[in-house]
mmCIF file with all atom_site columns, C-alpha atoms in Angstrom:
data_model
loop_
_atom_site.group_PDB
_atom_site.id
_atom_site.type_symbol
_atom_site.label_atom_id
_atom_site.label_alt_id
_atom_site.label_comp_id
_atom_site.label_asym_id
_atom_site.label_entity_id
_atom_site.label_seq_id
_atom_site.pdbx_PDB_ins_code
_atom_site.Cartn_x
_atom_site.Cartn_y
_atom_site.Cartn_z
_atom_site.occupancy
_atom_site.B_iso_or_equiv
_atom_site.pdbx_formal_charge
_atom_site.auth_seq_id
_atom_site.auth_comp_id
_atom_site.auth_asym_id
_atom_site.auth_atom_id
_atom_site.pdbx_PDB_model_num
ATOM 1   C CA . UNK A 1 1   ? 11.877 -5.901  19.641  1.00 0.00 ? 1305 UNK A CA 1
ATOM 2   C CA . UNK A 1 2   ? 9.075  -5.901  17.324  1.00 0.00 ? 1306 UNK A CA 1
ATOM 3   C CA . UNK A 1 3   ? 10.840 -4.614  14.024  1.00 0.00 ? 1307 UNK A CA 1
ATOM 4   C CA . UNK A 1 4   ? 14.313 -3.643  12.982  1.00 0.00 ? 1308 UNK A CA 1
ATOM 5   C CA . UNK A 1 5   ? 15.334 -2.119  9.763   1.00 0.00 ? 1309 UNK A CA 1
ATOM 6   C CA . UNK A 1 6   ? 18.645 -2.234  7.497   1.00 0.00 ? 1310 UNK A CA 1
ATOM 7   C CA . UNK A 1 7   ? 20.168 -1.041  4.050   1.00 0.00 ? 1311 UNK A CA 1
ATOM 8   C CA . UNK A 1 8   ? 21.082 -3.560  1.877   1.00 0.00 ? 1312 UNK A CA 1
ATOM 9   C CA . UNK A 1 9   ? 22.769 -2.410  -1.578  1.00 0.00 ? 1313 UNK A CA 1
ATOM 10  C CA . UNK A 1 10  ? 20.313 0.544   -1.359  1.00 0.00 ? 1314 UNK A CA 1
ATOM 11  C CA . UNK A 1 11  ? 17.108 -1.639  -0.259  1.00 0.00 ? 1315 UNK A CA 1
ATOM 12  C CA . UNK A 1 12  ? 15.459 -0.717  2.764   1.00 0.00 ? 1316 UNK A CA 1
ATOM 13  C CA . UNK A 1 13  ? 15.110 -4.021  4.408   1.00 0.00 ? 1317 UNK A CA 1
ATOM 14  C CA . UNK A 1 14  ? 12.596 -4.262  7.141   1.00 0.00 ? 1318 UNK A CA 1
ATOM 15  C CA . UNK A 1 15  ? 11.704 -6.607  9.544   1.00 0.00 ? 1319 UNK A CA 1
ATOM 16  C CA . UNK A 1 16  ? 8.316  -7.653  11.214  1.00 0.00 ? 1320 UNK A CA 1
ATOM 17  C CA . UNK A 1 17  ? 9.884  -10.340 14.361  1.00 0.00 ? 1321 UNK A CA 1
ATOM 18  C CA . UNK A 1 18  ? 6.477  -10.591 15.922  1.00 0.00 ? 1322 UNK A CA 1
ATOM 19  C CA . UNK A 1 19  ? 2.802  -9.383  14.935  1.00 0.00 ? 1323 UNK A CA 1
ATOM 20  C CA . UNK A 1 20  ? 1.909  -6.559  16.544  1.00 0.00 ? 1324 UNK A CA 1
ATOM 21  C CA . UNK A 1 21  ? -1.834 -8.022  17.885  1.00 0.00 ? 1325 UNK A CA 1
ATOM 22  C CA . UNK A 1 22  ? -4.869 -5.633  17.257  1.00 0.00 ? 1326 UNK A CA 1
ATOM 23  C CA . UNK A 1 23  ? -3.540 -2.704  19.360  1.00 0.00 ? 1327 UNK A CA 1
ATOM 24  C CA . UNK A 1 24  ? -0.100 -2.499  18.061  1.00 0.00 ? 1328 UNK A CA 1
ATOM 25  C CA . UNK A 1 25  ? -1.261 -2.344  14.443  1.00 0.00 ? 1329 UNK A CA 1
ATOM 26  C CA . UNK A 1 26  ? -1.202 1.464   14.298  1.00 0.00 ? 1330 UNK A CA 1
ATOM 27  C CA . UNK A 1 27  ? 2.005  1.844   16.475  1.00 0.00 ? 1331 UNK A CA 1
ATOM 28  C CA . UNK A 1 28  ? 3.557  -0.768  13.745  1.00 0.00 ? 1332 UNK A CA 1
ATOM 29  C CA . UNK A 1 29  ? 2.084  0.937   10.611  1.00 0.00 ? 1333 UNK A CA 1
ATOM 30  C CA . UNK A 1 30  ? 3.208  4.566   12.301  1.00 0.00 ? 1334 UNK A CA 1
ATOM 31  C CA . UNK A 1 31  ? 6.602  3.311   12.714  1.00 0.00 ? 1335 UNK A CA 1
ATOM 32  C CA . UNK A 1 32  ? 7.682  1.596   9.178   1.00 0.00 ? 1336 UNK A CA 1
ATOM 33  C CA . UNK A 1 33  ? 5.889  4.391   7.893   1.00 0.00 ? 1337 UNK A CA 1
ATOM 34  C CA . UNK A 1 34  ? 8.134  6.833   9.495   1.00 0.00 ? 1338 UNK A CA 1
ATOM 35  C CA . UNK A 1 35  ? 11.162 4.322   8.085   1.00 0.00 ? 1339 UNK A CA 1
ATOM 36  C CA . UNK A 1 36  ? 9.845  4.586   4.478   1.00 0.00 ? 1340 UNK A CA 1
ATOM 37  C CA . UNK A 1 37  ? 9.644  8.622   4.398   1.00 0.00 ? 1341 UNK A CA 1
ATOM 38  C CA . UNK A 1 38  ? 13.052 8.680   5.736   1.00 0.00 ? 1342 UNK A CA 1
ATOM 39  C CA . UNK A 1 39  ? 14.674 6.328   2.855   1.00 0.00 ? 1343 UNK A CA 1
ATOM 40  C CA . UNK A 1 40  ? 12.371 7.472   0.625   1.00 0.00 ? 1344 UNK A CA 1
ATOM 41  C CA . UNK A 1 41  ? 13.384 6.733   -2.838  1.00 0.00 ? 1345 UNK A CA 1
ATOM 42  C CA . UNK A 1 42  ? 15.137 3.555   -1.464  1.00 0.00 ? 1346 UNK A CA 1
ATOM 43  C CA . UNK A 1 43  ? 13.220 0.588   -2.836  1.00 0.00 ? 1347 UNK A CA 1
ATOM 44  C CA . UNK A 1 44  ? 11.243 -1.463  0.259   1.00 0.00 ? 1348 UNK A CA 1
ATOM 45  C CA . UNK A 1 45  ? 11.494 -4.836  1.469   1.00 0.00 ? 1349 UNK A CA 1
ATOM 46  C CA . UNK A 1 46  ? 10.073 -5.792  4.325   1.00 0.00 ? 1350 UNK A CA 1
ATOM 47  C CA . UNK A 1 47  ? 10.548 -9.167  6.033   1.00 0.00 ? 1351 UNK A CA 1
ATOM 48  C CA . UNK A 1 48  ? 7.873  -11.141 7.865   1.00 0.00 ? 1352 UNK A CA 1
ATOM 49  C CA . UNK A 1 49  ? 9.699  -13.326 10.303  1.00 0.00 ? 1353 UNK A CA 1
ATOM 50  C CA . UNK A 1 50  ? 7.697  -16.440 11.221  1.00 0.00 ? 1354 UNK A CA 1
ATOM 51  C CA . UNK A 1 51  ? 5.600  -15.141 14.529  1.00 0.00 ? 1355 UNK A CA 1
ATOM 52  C CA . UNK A 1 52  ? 4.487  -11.995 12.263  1.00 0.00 ? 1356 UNK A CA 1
ATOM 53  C CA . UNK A 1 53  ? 2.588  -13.973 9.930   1.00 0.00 ? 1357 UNK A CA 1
ATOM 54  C CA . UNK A 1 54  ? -0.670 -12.781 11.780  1.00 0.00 ? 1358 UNK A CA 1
ATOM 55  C CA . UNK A 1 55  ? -3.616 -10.915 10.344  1.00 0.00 ? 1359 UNK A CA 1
ATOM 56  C CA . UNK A 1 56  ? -2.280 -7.272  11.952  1.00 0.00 ? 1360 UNK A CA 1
ATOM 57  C CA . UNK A 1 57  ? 1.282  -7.544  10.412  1.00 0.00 ? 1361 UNK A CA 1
ATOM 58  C CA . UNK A 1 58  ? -0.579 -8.621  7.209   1.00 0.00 ? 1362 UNK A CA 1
ATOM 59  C CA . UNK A 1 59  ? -2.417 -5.769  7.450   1.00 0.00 ? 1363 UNK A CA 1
ATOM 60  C CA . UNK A 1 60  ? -0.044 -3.363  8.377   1.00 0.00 ? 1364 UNK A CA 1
ATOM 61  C CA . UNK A 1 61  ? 2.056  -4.305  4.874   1.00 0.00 ? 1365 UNK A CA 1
ATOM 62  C CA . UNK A 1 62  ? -1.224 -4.080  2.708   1.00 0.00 ? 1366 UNK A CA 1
ATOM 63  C CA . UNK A 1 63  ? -1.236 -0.676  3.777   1.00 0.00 ? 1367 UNK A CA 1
ATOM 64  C CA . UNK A 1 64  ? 2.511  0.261   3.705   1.00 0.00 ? 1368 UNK A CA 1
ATOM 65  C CA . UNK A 1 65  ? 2.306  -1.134  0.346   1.00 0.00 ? 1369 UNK A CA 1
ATOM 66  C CA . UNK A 1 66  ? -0.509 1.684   -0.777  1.00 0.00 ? 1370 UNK A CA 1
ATOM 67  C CA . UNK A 1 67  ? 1.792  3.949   1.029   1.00 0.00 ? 1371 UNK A CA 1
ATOM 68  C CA . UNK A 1 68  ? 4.337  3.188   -1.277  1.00 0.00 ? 1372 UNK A CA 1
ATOM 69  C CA . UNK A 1 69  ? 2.256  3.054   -4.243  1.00 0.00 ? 1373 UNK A CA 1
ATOM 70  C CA . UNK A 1 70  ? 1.720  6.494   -3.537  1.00 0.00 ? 1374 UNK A CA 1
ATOM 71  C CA . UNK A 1 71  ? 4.877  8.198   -3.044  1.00 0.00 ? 1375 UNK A CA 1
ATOM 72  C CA . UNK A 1 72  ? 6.014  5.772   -6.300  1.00 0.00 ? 1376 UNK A CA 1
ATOM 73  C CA . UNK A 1 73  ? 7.940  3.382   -4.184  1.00 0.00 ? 1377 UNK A CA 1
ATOM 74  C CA . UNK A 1 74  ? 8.880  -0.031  -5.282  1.00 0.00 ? 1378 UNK A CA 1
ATOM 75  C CA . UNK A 1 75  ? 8.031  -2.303  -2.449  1.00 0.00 ? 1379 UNK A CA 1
ATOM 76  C CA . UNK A 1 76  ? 8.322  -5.909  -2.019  1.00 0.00 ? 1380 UNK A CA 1
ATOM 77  C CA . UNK A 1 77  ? 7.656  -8.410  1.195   1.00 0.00 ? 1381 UNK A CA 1
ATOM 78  C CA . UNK A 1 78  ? 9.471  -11.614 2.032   1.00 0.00 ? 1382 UNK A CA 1
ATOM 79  C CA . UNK A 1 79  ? 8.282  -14.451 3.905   1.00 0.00 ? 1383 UNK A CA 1
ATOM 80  C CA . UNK A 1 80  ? 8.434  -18.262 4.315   1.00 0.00 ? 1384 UNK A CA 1
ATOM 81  C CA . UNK A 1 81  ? 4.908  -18.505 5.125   1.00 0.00 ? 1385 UNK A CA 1
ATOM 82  C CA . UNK A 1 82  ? 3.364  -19.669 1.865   1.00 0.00 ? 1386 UNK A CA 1
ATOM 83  C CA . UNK A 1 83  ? -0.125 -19.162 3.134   1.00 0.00 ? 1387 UNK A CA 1
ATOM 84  C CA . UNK A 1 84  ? 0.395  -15.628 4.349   1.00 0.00 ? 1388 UNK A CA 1
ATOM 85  C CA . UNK A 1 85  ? 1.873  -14.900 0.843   1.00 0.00 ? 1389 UNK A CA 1
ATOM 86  C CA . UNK A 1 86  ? -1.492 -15.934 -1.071  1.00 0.00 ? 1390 UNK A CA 1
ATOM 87  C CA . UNK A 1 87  ? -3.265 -14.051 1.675   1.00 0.00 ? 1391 UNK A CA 1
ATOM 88  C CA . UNK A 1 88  ? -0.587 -10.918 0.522   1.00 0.00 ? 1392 UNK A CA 1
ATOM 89  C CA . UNK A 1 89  ? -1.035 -11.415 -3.186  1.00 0.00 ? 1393 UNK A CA 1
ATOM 90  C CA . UNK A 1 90  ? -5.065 -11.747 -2.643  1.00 0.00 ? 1394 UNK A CA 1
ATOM 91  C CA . UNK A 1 91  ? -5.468 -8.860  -1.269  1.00 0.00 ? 1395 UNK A CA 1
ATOM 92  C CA . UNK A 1 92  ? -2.584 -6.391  -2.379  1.00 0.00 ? 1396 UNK A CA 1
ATOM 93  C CA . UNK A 1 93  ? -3.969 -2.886  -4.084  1.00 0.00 ? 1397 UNK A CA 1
ATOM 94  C CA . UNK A 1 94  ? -3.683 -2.995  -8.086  1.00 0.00 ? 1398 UNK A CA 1
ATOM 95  C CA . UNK A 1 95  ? -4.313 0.611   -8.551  1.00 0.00 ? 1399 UNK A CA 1
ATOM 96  C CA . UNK A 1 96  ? -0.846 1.457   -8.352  1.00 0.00 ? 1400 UNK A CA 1
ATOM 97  C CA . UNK A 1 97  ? 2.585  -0.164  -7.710  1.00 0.00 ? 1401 UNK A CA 1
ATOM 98  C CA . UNK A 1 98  ? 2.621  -4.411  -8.053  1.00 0.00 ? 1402 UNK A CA 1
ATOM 99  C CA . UNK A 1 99  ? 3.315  -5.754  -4.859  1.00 0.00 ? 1403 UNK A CA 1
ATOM 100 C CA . UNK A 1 100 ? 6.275  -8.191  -5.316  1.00 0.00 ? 1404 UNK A CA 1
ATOM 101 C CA . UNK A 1 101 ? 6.149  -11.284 -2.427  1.00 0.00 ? 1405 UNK A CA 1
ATOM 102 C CA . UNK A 1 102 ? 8.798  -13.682 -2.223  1.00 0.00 ? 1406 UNK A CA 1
ATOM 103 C CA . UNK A 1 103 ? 9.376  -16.677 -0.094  1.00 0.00 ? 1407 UNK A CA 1
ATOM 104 C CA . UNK A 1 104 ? 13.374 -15.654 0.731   1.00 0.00 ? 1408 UNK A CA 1
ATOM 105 C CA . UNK A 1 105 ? 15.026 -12.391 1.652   1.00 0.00 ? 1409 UNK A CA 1
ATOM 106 C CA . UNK A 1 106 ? 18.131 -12.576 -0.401  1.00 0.00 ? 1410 UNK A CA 1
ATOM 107 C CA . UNK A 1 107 ? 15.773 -12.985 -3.451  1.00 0.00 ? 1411 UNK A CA 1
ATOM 108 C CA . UNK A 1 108 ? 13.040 -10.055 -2.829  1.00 0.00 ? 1412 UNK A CA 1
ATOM 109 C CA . UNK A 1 109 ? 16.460 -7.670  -2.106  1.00 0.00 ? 1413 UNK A CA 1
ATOM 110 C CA . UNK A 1 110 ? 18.160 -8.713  -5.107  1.00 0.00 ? 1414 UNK A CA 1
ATOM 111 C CA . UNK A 1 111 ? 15.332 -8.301  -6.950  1.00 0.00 ? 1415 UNK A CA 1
ATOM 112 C CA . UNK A 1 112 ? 14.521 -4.842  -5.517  1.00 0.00 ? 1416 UNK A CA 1
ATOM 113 C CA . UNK A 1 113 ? 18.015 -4.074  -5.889  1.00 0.00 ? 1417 UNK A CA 1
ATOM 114 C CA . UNK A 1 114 ? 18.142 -4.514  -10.132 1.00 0.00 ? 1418 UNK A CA 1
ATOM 115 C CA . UNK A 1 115 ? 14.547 -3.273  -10.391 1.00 0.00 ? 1419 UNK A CA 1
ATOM 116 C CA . UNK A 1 116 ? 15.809 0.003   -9.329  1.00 0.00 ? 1420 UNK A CA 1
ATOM 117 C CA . UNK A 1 117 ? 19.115 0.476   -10.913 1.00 0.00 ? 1421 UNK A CA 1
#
């Protein structure tokens, strides 16, 4: 199962288990894009589990995160991988929404959680 996707006090909480590889980036973005239309207003997080700290799950969130940005979305990523969060917050889009990256899950929902009440 590459991703899987839950509500948690009104945060969409997605998670990357594995990175998709080169081919599966569009499949990946196509699919947690379809997940963010569907909850849209719901505040984002999504989680990157340990094996989806690869470039095409990296890239796949840099662009979910200008999809958000967008449609005026607050989106956030989690992910223990302190390396793939300086590559994250390098690289995120500043035109529109900040993207928020944390280093634990319970912390990027909670946070997502009182941004948006």
């Amino acid at each position: 199962m590459l991703l899987s996707h839950s509500l948690d006090h009104g945060v969409l909480v997605i998670t990357v288990h594995e990175d998709p590889g080169i081919g599966g980036r569009a499949s990946l973005l196509t699919q947690i894009s379809a997940l963010v239309e569907a909850y849209r207003p719901a505040p984002v997080v999504v989680v990157l589990d340990e094996p989806a700290t690869q470039g095409a799950a990296v890239s796949v969130v840099l662009r979910v995160h200008r999809l958000c940005s967008r449609l005026g979305m607050l989106m956030s990523v989690a992910t223990a991988s302190a390396p793939t969060r300086r590559v994250l917050e390098a690289n995120a889009d500043t035109a529109g929404t900040r993207l928020v990256v944390h280093a634990r899950t319970d912390t990027a929902v909670a946070a997502a959680y009182a941004a948006a009440a």
